Coordinates of C-alpha atoms and ligand atoms in Angstrom, one line a residue:
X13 CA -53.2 -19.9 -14.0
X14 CA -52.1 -19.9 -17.4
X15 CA -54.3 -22.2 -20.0
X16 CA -52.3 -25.2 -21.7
X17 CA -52.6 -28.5 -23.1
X18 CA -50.6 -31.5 -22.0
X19 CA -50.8 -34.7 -24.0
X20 CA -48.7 -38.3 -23.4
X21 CA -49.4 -41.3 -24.4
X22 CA -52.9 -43.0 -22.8
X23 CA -51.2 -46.3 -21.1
X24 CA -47.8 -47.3 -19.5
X25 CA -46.9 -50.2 -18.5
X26 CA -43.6 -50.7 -16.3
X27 CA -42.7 -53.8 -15.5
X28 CA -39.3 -56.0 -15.8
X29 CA -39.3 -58.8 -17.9
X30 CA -42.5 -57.3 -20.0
X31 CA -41.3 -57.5 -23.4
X32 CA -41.8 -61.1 -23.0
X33 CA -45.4 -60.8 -22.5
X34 CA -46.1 -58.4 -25.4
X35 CA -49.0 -60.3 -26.3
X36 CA -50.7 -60.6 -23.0
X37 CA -50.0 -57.2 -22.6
X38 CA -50.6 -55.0 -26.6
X39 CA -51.8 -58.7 -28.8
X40 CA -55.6 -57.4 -29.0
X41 CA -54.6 -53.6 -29.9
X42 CA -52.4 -54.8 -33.1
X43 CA -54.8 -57.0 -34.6
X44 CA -53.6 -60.2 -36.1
X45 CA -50.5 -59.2 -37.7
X46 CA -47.9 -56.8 -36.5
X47 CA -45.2 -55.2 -38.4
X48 CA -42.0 -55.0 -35.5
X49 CA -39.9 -52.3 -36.2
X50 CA -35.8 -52.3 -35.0
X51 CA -32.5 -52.4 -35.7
X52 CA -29.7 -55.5 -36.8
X53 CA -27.9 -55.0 -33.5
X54 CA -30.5 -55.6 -31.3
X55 CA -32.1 -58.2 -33.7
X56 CA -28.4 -59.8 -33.9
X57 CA -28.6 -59.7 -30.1
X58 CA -31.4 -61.7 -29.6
X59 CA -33.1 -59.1 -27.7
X60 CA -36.1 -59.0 -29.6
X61 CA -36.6 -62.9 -29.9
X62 CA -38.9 -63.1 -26.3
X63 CA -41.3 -60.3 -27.6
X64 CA -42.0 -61.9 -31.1
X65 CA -42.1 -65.2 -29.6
X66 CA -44.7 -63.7 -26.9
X67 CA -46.8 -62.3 -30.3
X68 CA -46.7 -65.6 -32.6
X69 CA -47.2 -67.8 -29.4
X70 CA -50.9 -65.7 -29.8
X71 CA -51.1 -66.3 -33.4
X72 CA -50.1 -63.2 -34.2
X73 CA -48.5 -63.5 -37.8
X74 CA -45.4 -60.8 -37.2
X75 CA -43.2 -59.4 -40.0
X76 CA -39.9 -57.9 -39.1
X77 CA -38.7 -55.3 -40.1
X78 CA -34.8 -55.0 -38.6
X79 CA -33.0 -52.0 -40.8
X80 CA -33.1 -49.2 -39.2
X81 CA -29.9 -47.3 -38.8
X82 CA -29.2 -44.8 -36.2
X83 CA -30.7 -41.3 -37.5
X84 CA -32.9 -43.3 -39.9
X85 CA -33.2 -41.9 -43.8
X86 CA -36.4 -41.5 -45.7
X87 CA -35.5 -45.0 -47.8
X88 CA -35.5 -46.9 -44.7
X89 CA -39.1 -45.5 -43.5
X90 CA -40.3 -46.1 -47.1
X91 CA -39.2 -49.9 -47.2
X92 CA -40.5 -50.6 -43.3
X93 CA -44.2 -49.2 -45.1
X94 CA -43.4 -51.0 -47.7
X95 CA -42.7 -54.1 -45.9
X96 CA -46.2 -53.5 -43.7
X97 CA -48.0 -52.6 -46.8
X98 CA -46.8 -56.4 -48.5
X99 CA -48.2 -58.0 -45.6
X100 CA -51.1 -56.3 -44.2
X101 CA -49.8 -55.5 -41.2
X102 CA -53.1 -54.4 -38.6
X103 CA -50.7 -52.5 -36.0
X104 CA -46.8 -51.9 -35.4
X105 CA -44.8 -52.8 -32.3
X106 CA -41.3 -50.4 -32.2
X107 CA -38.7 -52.0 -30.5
X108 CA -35.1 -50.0 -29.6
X109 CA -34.1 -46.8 -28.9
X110 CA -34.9 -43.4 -30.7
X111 CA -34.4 -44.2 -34.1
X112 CA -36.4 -47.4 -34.6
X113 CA -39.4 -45.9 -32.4
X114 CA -38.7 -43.1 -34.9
X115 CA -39.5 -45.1 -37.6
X116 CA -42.6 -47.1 -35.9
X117 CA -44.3 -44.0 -35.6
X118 CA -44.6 -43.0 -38.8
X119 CA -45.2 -46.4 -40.3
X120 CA -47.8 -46.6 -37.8
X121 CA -49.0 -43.2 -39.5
X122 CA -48.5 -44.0 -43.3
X123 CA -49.7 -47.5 -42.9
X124 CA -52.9 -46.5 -41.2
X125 CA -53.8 -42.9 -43.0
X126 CA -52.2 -43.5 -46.1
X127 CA -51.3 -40.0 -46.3
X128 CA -47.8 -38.4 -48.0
X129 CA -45.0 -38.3 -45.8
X130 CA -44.3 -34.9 -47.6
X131 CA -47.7 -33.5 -46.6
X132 CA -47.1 -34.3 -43.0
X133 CA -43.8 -32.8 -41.8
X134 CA -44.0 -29.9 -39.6
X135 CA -45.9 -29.5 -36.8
X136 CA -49.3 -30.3 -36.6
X137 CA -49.7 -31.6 -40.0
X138 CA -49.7 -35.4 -40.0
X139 CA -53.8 -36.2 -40.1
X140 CA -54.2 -39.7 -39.4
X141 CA -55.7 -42.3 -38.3
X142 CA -52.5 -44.3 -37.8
X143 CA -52.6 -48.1 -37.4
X144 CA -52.4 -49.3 -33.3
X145 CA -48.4 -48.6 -32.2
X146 CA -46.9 -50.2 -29.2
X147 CA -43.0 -48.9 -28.1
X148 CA -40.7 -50.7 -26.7
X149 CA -37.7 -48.7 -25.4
X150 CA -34.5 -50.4 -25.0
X151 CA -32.2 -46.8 -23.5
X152 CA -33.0 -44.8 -21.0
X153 CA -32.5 -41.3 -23.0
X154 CA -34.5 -40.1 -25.5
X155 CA -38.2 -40.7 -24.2
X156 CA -39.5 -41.1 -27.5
X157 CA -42.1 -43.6 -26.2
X158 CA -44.3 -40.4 -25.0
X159 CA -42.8 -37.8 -27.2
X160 CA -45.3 -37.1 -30.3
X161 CA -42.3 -36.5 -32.3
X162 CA -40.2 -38.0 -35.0
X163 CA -37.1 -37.2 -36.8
X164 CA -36.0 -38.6 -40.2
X165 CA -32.7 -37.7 -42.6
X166 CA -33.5 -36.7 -45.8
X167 CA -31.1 -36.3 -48.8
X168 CA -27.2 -36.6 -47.2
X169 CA -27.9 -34.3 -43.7
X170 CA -31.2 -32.6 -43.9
X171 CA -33.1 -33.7 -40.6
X172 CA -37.2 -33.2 -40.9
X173 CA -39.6 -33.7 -38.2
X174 CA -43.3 -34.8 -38.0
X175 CA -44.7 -33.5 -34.7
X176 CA -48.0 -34.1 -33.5
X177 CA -50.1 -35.8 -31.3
X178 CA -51.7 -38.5 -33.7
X179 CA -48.3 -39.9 -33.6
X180 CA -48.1 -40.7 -30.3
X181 CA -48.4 -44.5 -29.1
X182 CA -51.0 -46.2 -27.6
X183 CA -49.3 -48.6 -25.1
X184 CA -45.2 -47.4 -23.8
X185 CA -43.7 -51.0 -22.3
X186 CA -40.8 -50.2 -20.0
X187 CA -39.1 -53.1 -19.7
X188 CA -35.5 -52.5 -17.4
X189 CA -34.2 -56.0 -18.4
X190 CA -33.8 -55.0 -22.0
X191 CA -31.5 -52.2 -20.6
X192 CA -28.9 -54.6 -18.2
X193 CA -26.8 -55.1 -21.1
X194 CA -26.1 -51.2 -22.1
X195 CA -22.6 -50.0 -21.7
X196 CA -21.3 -47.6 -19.7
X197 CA -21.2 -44.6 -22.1
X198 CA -24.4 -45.3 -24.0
X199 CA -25.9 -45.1 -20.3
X200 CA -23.9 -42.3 -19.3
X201 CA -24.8 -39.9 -22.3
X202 CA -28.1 -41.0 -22.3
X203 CA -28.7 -40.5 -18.9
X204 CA -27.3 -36.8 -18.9
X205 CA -29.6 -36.2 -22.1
X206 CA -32.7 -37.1 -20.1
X207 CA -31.2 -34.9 -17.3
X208 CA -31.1 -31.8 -19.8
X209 CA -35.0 -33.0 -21.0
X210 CA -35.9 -32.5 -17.7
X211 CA -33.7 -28.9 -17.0
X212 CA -34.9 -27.6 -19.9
X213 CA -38.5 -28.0 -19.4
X214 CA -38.8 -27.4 -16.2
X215 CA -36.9 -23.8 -17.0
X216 CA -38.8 -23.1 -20.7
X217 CA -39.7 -20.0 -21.7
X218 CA -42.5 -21.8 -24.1
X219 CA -46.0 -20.9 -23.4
X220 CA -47.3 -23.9 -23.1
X221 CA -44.8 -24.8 -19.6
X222 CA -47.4 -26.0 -17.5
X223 CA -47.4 -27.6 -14.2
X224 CA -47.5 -31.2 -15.2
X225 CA -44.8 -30.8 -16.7
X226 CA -43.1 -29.0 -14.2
X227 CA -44.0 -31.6 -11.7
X228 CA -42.7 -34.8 -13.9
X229 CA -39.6 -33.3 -14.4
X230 CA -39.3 -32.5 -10.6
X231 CA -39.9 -36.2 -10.1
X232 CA -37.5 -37.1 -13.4
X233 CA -34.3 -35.4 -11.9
X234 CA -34.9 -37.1 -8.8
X235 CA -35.1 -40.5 -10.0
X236 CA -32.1 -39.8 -12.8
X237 CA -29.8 -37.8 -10.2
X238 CA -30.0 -40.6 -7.4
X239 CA -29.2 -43.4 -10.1
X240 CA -27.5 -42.4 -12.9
X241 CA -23.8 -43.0 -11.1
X242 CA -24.9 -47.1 -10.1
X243 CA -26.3 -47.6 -13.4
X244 CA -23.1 -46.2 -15.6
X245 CA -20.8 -48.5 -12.5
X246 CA -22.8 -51.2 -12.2
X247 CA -24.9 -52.1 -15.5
X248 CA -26.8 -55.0 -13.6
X249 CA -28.4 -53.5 -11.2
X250 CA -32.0 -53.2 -12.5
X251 CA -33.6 -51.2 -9.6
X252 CA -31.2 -48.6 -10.9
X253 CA -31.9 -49.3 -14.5
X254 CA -35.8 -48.7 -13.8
X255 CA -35.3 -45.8 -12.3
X256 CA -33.8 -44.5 -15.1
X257 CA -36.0 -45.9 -17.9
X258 CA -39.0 -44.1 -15.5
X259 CA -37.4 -41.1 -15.1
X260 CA -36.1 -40.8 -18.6
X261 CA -39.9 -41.1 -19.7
X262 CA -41.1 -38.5 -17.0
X263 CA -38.7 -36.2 -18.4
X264 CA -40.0 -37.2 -22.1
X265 CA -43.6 -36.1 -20.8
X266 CA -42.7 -33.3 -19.3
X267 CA -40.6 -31.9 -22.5
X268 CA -42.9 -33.0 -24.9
X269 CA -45.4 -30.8 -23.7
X270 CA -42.6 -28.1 -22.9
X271 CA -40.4 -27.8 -25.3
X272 CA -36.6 -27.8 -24.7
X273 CA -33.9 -24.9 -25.3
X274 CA -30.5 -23.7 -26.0
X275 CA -28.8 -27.1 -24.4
X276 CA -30.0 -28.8 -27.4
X277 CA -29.6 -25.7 -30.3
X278 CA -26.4 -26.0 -29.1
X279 CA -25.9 -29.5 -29.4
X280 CA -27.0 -30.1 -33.0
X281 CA -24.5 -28.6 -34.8
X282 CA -21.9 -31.1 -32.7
X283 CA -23.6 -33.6 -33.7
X284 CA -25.0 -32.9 -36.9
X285 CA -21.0 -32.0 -38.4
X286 CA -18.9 -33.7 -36.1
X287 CA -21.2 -36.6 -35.5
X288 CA -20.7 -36.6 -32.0
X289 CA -24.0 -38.6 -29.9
X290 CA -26.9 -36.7 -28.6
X291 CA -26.2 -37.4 -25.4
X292 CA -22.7 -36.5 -25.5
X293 CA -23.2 -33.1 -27.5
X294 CA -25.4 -32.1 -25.0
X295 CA -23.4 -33.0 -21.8
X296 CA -20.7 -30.7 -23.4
X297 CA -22.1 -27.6 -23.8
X298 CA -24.6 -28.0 -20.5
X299 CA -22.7 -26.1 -17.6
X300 CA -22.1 -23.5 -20.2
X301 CA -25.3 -22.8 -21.3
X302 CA -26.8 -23.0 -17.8
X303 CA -23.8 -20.6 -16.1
X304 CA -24.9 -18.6 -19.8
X305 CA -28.6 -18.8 -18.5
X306 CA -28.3 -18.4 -14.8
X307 CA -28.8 -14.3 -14.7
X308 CA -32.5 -15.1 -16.1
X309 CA -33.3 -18.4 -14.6
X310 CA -31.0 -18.6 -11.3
X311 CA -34.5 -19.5 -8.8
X312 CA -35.9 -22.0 -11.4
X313 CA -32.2 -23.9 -11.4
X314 CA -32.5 -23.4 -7.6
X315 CA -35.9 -25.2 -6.8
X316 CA -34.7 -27.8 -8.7
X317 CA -31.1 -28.3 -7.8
X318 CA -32.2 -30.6 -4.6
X319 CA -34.5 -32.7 -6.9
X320 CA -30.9 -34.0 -8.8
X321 CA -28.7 -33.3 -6.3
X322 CA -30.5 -34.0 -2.3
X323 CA -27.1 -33.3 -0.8
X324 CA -26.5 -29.8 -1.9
X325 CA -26.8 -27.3 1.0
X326 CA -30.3 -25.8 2.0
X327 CA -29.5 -22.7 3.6
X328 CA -27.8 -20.9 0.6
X329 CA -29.6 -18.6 -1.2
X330 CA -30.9 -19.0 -5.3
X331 CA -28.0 -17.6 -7.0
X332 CA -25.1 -19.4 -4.9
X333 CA -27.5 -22.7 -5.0
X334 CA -27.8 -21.6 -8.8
X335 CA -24.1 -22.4 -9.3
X336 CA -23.7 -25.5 -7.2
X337 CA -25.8 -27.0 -9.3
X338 CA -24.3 -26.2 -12.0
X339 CA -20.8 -27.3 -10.7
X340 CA -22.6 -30.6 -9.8
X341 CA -23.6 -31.4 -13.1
X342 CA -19.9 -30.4 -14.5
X343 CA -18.7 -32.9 -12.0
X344 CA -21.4 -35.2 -12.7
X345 CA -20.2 -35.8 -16.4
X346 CA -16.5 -36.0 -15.0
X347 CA -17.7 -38.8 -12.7
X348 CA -19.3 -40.4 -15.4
X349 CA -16.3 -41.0 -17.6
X350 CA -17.8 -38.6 -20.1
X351 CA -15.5 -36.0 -22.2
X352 CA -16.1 -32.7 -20.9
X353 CA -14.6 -30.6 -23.7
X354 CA -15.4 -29.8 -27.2
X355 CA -11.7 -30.4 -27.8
X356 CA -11.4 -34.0 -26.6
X357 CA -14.5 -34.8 -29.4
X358 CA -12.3 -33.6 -31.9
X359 CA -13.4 -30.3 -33.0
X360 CA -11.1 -27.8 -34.2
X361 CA -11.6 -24.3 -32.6
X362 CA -11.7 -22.9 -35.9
X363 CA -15.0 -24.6 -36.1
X364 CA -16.3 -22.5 -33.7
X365 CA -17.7 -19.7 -35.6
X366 CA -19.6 -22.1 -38.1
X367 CA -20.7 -23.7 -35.5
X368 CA -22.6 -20.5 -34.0
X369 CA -24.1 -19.6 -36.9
X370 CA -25.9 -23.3 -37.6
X371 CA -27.1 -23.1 -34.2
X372 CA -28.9 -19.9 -34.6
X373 CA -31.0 -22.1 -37.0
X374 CA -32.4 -23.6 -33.9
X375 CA -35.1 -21.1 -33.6
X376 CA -38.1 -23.4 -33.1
X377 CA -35.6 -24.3 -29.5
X378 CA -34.1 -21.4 -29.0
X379 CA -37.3 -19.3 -28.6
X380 CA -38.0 -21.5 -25.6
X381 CA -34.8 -20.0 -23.8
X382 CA -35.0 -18.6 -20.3
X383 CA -32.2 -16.1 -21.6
X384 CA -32.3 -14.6 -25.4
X385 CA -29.3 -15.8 -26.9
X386 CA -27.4 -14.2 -30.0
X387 CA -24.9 -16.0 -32.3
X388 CA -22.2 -13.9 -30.6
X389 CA -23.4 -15.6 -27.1
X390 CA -23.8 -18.9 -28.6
X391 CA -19.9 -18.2 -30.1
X392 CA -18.7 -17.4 -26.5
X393 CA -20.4 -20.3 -24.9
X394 CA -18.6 -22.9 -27.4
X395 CA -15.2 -20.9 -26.9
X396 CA -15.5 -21.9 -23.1
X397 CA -16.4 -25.3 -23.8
X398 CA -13.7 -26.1 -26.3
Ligands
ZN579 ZN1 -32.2 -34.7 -26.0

């Protein structure tokens, strides 16, 4: 067996209705005053109010911090540290989706090490100690609440990353009540993005796939593939909404650990010029990239194609399994009310070309690739998707 390390964060609690008993459940990690990091929506919302209430109800003195944008800029990590640093803040609660546990992290980090942001991008270069961080995911998508990474905008469109383990939280609260309210296509796109977590671990190429990860995303397509449909149709239904939160994280553990591939190299550049969501970008180039993938990675597809899709037919052998599962995720997205064409996002084929090239800047994902993949190949596999 090949060697590996596997890290995730140390305690998970899952539990409906949880948020409301932050305090019972994270008050004597962050200390007597808590910096809560999220966003105006959710803060407009209301959605945050039984968590803060939970912390000052324990006397915790809690300074909120509610700016953060969707892919968050350097200014607005600098003014949450700031705002922390003004009140002494002793640990940092994050409270949303990707972007403000994104921005809790590395507050968390500053706050704690008082180290330069600029000396800690990359991988492996933040040094620590961070202050105590508790995350609070409110989608079922990213799985940022076990992922030791996080990604700021710098300048108008430069994306930087910090990646390492010190970053990653002490407590994850899953708590499927804060997700009832999500619409359809937030659910939808993020669903299918946790889906492609879980893919594109399980088929890596990194050298660090191991067989914890292999087994949580296993487990992560299961729990996604049976539920995704109810939770997009019906929104209340918060067995399904559990499921996905859990299986969204299972799928962040299992990536985080093994890294993902060409679904997402792919993906940025829709998302990064057209502005098109995560979720989205990668739903539309998936069946291409997979059918792109299949002559390398047609038995890994195959043992998992049951795990997402328990109906399919058992007797068939890898490669025609291969390709039903990669019909079924096609016809997933349809189902789903999602766009299924680069067209229908507005991107003019002309695009294409540019398009190719910026994703061949992907190299830290594209190495992980079951199937090397050349800007010509990356060209031809947005032509069929436009
Ligand atoms: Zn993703």
């Amino acid at each position: 067996m090949e060697p590996f390390i596997f890290n995730t964060t140390k305690s998970i609690v899952f539990r409906p209705g949880a948020a409301a008993e932050l305090a019972q459940i994270a008050g004597s990690l962050v200390g007597r005053t808590c910096l809560f990091v999220t966003d105006p929506g959710l803060r407009g919302l209301g959605l945050c109010d039984p968590a803060i209430a939970s912390l000052e109800k324990a006397g915790i003195a809690v300074t909120v911090f509610d700016q953060v944008e969707a892919d968050p800029s350097l200014a607005t990590l600098m003014d949450a540290v700031e705002a922390g640093r003004e009140n002494g803040v002793t640990g940092v609660v994050g409270f949303g989706g990707g972007s403000s546990l994104d921005i809790a992290k590395l507050s968390a980090l500053l706050l704690g090490s008082g180290e330069d942001i600029d000396g800690a991008w990359g991988v492996g270069n933040a040094k620590g100690p961070r202050l105590p961080l508790v995350l609070v995911p409110t989608t079922a998508g990213t799985g940022s609440e076990v992922t030791p990474v996080s990604i700021i905008t710098v300048g108008a469109e430069e994306k930087r990353g910090v990646s390492s383990p010190v970053i990653l939280p002490d407590i994850a609260v899953l708590d499927a009540d804060l997700t009832l309210g999500l619409p359809p296509a937030i659910t939808a796109a993020t669903g299918v993005d946790a889906m492609v977590h879980a893919i594109e671990a399980y088929a890596s190429k990194s050298a660090n796939n191991n067989p914890l990860s292999k087994l949580l995303a296993r487990e992560a397509l299961r729990l996604l593939g049976a539920n995704i449909e109810t939770a997009v149709s019906t929104g209340g239904n918060v067995e399904a909404r559990g499921a996905m939160l859990l299986g969204s994280m299972l799928a962040g553990q299992a990536f985080a650990n093994s890294p993902v591939a060409a679904v997402h190299a792919l993906a940025y550049p829709i998302g990064g010029t057209f502005h098109v969501p995560h979720g989205l970008s990668n739903a539309l180039v998936l069946p291409h990239v997979l059918r792109f993938n299949a002559p390398a990675a047609a038995s890994l597809y195959a043992e998992i194609a049951h795990d997402a899709f328990p109906h399919l037919e058992r007797e068939t052998g890898d490669q025609a399994l291969c390709a039903d599962f990669i019909e079924e995720l096609a016809g997933l997205s349809k189902r789903l009310g999602m766009q299924t064409r680069l067209r229908e996002v507005s991107i003019p084929e002309d695009a294409l070309p540019r398009m190719a090239a910026d994703a061949m800047l992907q190299q830290r994902l594209l190495v992980n690739n079951p199937r090397e993949l050349s800007e010509a190949d990356a060209l031809t596999i947005y032509k069929a998707a436009w």
